[in-house]
Each structure stands twice: as structure tokens, then as C-alpha cells.
Amino acid sequence: MARSGFEVQKVTVEALFLREIRTRFGKFRLGYLWAILEPSAHLLILLGIFGYIMHRTMPDISFPVFLLNGLIPFFIFSSISKRSVGAIEANQGLFNYRPVKPIDTIIARALLETLIYVAVYILLMLIVRMAGEYFEITNFLQLVATWSLLIILSCSIGLIFMVVGKTFPEMQKVLPILLKPLYFISCIMFPLHSIPKQYWSYLLWNPLVHVVELSREAVMPGYISEGVSLNYLAMFTLITLFIGLALYRTREEAMLTS
């Protein structure tokens, strides 16, 4: 009995996922450790720089928990989107096999990055809890919905830049450049409510602000997340996904033959 298209894609993604693990970590025994060290280093540096100030301005909120729920979502977005852009070049030889499609490589890479950073998030949250910091997951469904939309958004952005980058290779260099200012305007190091309200209308165009603030609201009782919206995040994500899939549909054959 012939397999359905979904079953073929599922098997393909599983094989690509295992290949990504071997490629990413097979030659480097410390590869898994680096996945933990990078966000941990950011956390320690920011704690050292802003810890005292934030303790005085937000005495009722755990600053390590506050930072983790800004850093990890940003790392998920950055890692998935950047690795999606280079998915075709990294797997070029596999496209000689008919079942393997460019979008399958993005899905496989996104799954690996998601598993890595979810594990890192859980581990670091447990560490800060054992260190005496308080948090409570008050809205688990909101946290899951927010991160699910974040993952889809990250894949969509990566897909758009991957497709456009095949026609205009210089566009692949644009995404890392854009990610640098995003780090500073996504409320990672400061809460939205610390910014004067007249500037909110500019910041709230950024979907990562919604991701970060909604994540904090879900695990930090009493945290103020006025102005952000799960509906806006969902709408922005769906529009971006539609654009990405539309571009991919029109350029899929050209990407495989170029």
C-alpha cells in the first residue's frame, strides 16, 4: 500500500532530524553543553550589569526569571530563522532524492532547535528556582500558545529569507543584521511598562515584544503585560506564514534546479 504524502513527509523529516543531530553535535562532544552555556552567559552578564538596578526598580519580581523569559524566546527566534535560511545549502545533495523538499529541511532544523531550547529553558528555570528565585506557571496554555506561535513565526521568517535569498544571495546576510537591533528593542532587558506609553505604538509592531511579555505573564504572578496581545501575535504569524508559503510554492522548483 502506497504511503500518503503526509507519511512520506513525516519519514523524511525524521531522517533529516537525525541527520541534523549528527551534523550539529556528532563531531563536537561539547556541542550540547554550548547550547546551555550561550544563554547562561548572556544571563550572567545581564545580571551583573542590570541586576542591582532592576532589583531596586522591580523589587517584587525575580530578575533572573524575567531575563530567562526574554532571552530564551529570542534565542529560539534567532536560531530557527538563521538556520532555516541556510537549510538548502546544507542539504543540497539530498534534493536528488525526490521525497526530500526544501521545506522539510526547515521543519527538521526547527524541531531540533525547539527541543534544545525547551530543554535549556527548563534546566535554567530549575536552576534559578533552586537558587531561591520564585516563579509560578500561572497560565501554561498561554505559554504553550505563545511559544508555538513563536516557532511558526521563526520558520516563516526563515522560509521567506531562504526563498528570496536563492534569487538574491545578498539577502541571506540581511537577517543576521536585522537580528542585532531586534535584541535591544524586544523588551529582553526591560519591561514594556517601563517605557513611556507614547512610544508603545512603535514597539508593539514588533511581534517579539508580545512573545516576551506574554511569556513573562504566564510564569510571573503579578507581572504587568499591558498592551500585548496573543491575537496580534497570531495574526502577524499567520500573515507571515502565508507570505512564506506563497513564495515557496512559486519558487520551489527553481530553488531545486538553481
Coordinates of C-alpha atoms in Angstrom, one line a residue:
M1 CA 0.0 0.0 0.0
A2 CA 1.4 3.3 -1.1
R3 CA 2.2 5.9 1.6
S4 CA 0.3 9.1 1.7
G5 CA 2.1 12.4 1.1
F6 CA 1.9 13.2 4.9
E7 CA 3.5 9.8 5.8
V8 CA 6.3 10.4 3.3
Q9 CA 7.0 13.8 4.6
K10 CA 6.9 12.5 8.2
V11 CA 9.5 9.9 7.5
T12 CA 11.6 12.4 5.5
V13 CA 11.6 15.0 8.4
E14 CA 12.5 12.3 10.9
A15 CA 15.5 11.2 8.8
L16 CA 16.6 14.9 8.3
F17 CA 16.1 15.5 12.1
L18 CA 18.5 12.6 12.9
R19 CA 21.0 13.9 10.3
E20 CA 20.8 17.4 11.9
I21 CA 21.7 15.9 15.3
R22 CA 24.7 14.1 13.9
T23 CA 25.8 17.1 11.8
R24 CA 25.3 19.5 14.7
F25 CA 26.8 17.6 17.6
G26 CA 28.4 14.4 16.2
K27 CA 31.9 15.9 15.9
F28 CA 31.7 18.1 19.0
R29 CA 31.2 16.4 22.3
L30 CA 30.7 19.8 24.0
G31 CA 28.0 20.8 21.4
Y32 CA 25.1 20.1 23.8
L33 CA 27.0 22.0 26.6
W34 CA 27.4 25.0 24.3
A35 CA 23.6 25.2 23.9
I36 CA 23.3 25.7 27.6
L37 CA 26.4 27.9 28.0
E38 CA 25.3 30.6 25.5
P39 CA 22.1 31.7 27.1
S40 CA 23.7 31.1 30.6
A41 CA 26.5 33.5 29.7
H42 CA 24.0 36.2 28.5
L43 CA 22.0 35.7 31.7
L44 CA 25.1 36.1 33.9
I45 CA 26.4 39.2 32.0
L46 CA 23.0 40.9 32.1
L47 CA 22.5 40.0 35.8
G48 CA 25.9 41.6 36.5
I49 CA 25.1 44.8 34.6
F50 CA 21.4 45.3 35.4
G51 CA 20.8 43.1 38.5
Y52 CA 21.2 45.8 41.1
I53 CA 19.2 48.4 39.2
M54 CA 16.4 46.1 38.4
H55 CA 16.2 44.8 41.9
R56 CA 15.5 48.4 43.0
T57 CA 13.1 49.2 40.3
M58 CA 11.2 45.8 40.3
P59 CA 11.7 44.5 43.9
D60 CA 8.8 42.1 43.7
I61 CA 9.9 40.4 40.5
S62 CA 12.7 37.8 40.1
F63 CA 15.1 39.4 37.6
P64 CA 16.7 36.0 36.6
V65 CA 13.3 34.6 35.7
F66 CA 12.4 37.9 34.0
L67 CA 15.6 37.7 31.9
L68 CA 15.2 34.0 31.0
N69 CA 11.7 34.6 29.6
G70 CA 13.2 37.2 27.4
L71 CA 16.4 35.6 26.4
I72 CA 15.2 32.1 25.5
P73 CA 12.3 33.2 23.2
F74 CA 14.8 35.5 21.4
F75 CA 17.3 32.7 21.0
I76 CA 14.6 30.4 19.6
F77 CA 13.6 33.0 17.1
S78 CA 17.2 33.9 16.1
S79 CA 18.4 30.3 15.9
I80 CA 15.5 28.9 13.9
S81 CA 15.3 31.8 11.5
K82 CA 19.0 31.9 10.8
R83 CA 19.4 28.1 10.4
S84 CA 16.4 28.0 8.1
V85 CA 18.0 30.4 5.7
G86 CA 20.9 28.1 5.2
A87 CA 18.9 24.9 5.1
I88 CA 19.1 24.4 1.3
E89 CA 22.9 24.8 1.0
A90 CA 23.5 22.5 3.9
N91 CA 21.3 19.7 2.4
Q92 CA 21.9 20.4 -1.3
G93 CA 22.9 16.8 -2.2
L94 CA 19.8 15.4 -0.6
F95 CA 17.4 17.0 -3.1
N96 CA 18.4 14.4 -5.6
Y97 CA 16.0 12.2 -3.7
R98 CA 12.5 13.1 -4.8
P99 CA 10.8 12.9 -1.4
V100 CA 13.2 15.5 0.1
K101 CA 11.9 19.0 -0.2
P102 CA 13.5 22.3 1.0
I103 CA 10.7 22.9 3.5
D104 CA 11.3 19.6 5.1
T105 CA 14.9 20.7 6.0
I106 CA 13.4 23.8 7.7
I107 CA 11.0 21.7 9.7
A108 CA 13.7 19.3 10.8
R109 CA 16.0 22.2 11.9
A110 CA 13.2 23.9 13.7
L111 CA 12.3 20.8 15.6
L112 CA 15.9 20.3 16.8
E113 CA 16.3 24.0 17.8
T114 CA 13.0 23.9 19.7
L115 CA 13.9 20.7 21.6
I116 CA 17.3 22.2 22.5
Y117 CA 16.0 25.5 23.8
V118 CA 13.0 24.0 25.6
A119 CA 15.4 21.7 27.4
V120 CA 17.7 24.6 28.2
Y121 CA 14.7 26.7 29.4
I122 CA 13.5 24.0 31.8
L123 CA 17.0 23.4 33.1
L124 CA 17.8 27.0 33.7
M125 CA 14.4 27.7 35.3
L126 CA 15.0 24.8 37.7
I127 CA 18.5 26.2 38.5
V128 CA 17.2 29.6 39.3
R129 CA 14.4 28.0 41.4
M130 CA 17.0 26.1 43.4
A131 CA 18.9 29.3 43.8
G132 CA 15.9 30.7 45.7
E133 CA 14.2 32.7 42.9
Y134 CA 10.4 32.5 42.8
F135 CA 8.2 31.8 39.8
E136 CA 4.9 30.1 39.2
I137 CA 3.4 28.9 35.9
T138 CA 0.0 30.5 36.3
N139 CA -1.1 30.2 32.6
F140 CA 0.5 27.1 31.0
L141 CA -1.8 27.2 27.9
Q142 CA -0.8 30.8 27.2
L143 CA 2.9 29.9 27.5
V144 CA 2.5 26.9 25.1
A145 CA 0.4 29.0 22.6
T146 CA 2.9 31.9 22.7
W147 CA 5.9 29.6 22.1
S148 CA 4.1 27.6 19.4
L149 CA 3.4 30.9 17.5
L150 CA 7.0 31.9 18.1
I151 CA 8.3 28.7 16.4
I152 CA 5.9 29.1 13.5
L153 CA 6.9 32.7 13.1
S154 CA 10.6 31.9 13.2
C155 CA 10.1 29.2 10.5
S156 CA 8.1 31.6 8.4
I157 CA 10.7 34.3 8.5
G158 CA 13.5 31.8 7.7
L159 CA 11.4 30.5 4.8
I160 CA 10.9 33.9 3.3
F161 CA 14.6 34.8 3.5
M162 CA 15.6 31.3 2.2
V163 CA 13.4 31.7 -0.9
V164 CA 14.3 35.3 -1.6
G165 CA 18.0 34.5 -0.8
K166 CA 18.1 31.9 -3.6
T167 CA 17.3 34.7 -6.1
F168 CA 19.2 37.5 -4.3
P169 CA 22.0 35.8 -2.3
E170 CA 22.9 39.0 -0.5
M171 CA 19.5 38.9 1.3
Q172 CA 20.8 36.0 3.3
K173 CA 23.2 38.4 5.0
V174 CA 20.4 40.8 5.9
L175 CA 18.7 38.6 8.5
P176 CA 21.7 38.4 10.9
I177 CA 22.0 42.2 10.6
L178 CA 18.3 42.7 11.5
L179 CA 18.5 40.4 14.5
K180 CA 21.1 42.7 16.2
P181 CA 18.8 45.7 16.8
L182 CA 15.9 43.3 17.5
Y183 CA 17.8 42.1 20.5
F184 CA 17.6 45.6 22.0
I185 CA 14.0 46.5 21.1
S186 CA 12.2 43.3 22.1
C187 CA 11.9 44.0 25.8
I188 CA 14.5 41.4 26.7
M189 CA 16.3 43.6 29.2
F190 CA 13.4 45.8 30.3
P191 CA 9.7 45.5 30.8
L192 CA 7.3 47.2 28.3
H193 CA 5.6 49.2 31.1
S194 CA 9.0 50.9 31.9
I195 CA 8.8 52.7 28.5
P196 CA 6.7 55.9 28.2
K197 CA 3.3 55.0 26.7
Q198 CA 3.7 57.4 23.7
Y199 CA 6.4 55.0 22.4
W200 CA 4.4 51.8 22.8
S201 CA 2.8 52.1 19.4
Y202 CA 6.2 51.7 17.8
L203 CA 7.5 48.9 20.0
L204 CA 4.2 46.9 19.7
W205 CA 4.6 46.4 16.0
N206 CA 7.4 44.0 16.9
P207 CA 5.9 40.5 17.5
L208 CA 8.8 39.5 19.8
V209 CA 7.7 42.1 22.3
H210 CA 4.4 40.3 22.5
V211 CA 6.1 36.9 22.8
V212 CA 8.4 38.1 25.6
E213 CA 5.8 39.9 27.6
L214 CA 3.2 37.1 27.3
S215 CA 5.8 34.5 28.3
R216 CA 6.6 36.5 31.4
E217 CA 3.0 37.0 32.3
A218 CA 2.5 33.2 32.1
V219 CA 5.2 32.4 34.7
M220 CA 5.4 35.5 36.9
P221 CA 2.4 36.2 39.1
G222 CA 1.5 39.9 39.2
Y223 CA 3.6 40.8 36.2
I224 CA 2.1 43.7 34.2
S225 CA 1.9 42.9 30.5
E226 CA -0.5 45.7 29.4
G227 CA -0.6 46.4 25.7
V228 CA 0.4 43.0 24.3
S229 CA -2.0 40.6 22.6
L230 CA -1.9 36.9 21.7
N231 CA -4.4 37.8 18.9
Y232 CA -1.9 40.2 17.4
L233 CA 0.9 37.7 17.6
A234 CA -1.3 35.0 16.0
M235 CA -2.4 37.4 13.2
F236 CA 1.2 38.5 12.5
T237 CA 2.4 34.9 12.5
L238 CA -0.4 33.7 10.1
I239 CA 0.2 36.5 7.6
T240 CA 4.0 35.9 7.7
L241 CA 3.4 32.1 7.2
F242 CA 1.1 32.8 4.3
I243 CA 3.7 35.0 2.6
G244 CA 6.4 32.4 3.2
L245 CA 4.4 29.5 1.8
A246 CA 3.2 31.6 -1.2
L247 CA 6.8 32.5 -2.1
Y248 CA 7.9 28.9 -1.5
R249 CA 5.1 27.5 -3.7
T250 CA 6.0 29.7 -6.6
R251 CA 9.8 29.2 -6.3
E252 CA 10.2 25.6 -5.1
E253 CA 11.2 24.1 -8.5
A254 CA 13.5 27.0 -9.3
M255 CA 15.3 26.5 -5.9
L256 CA 15.9 22.8 -6.6
T257 CA 17.3 23.4 -10.1
S258 CA 19.4 26.5 -9.4

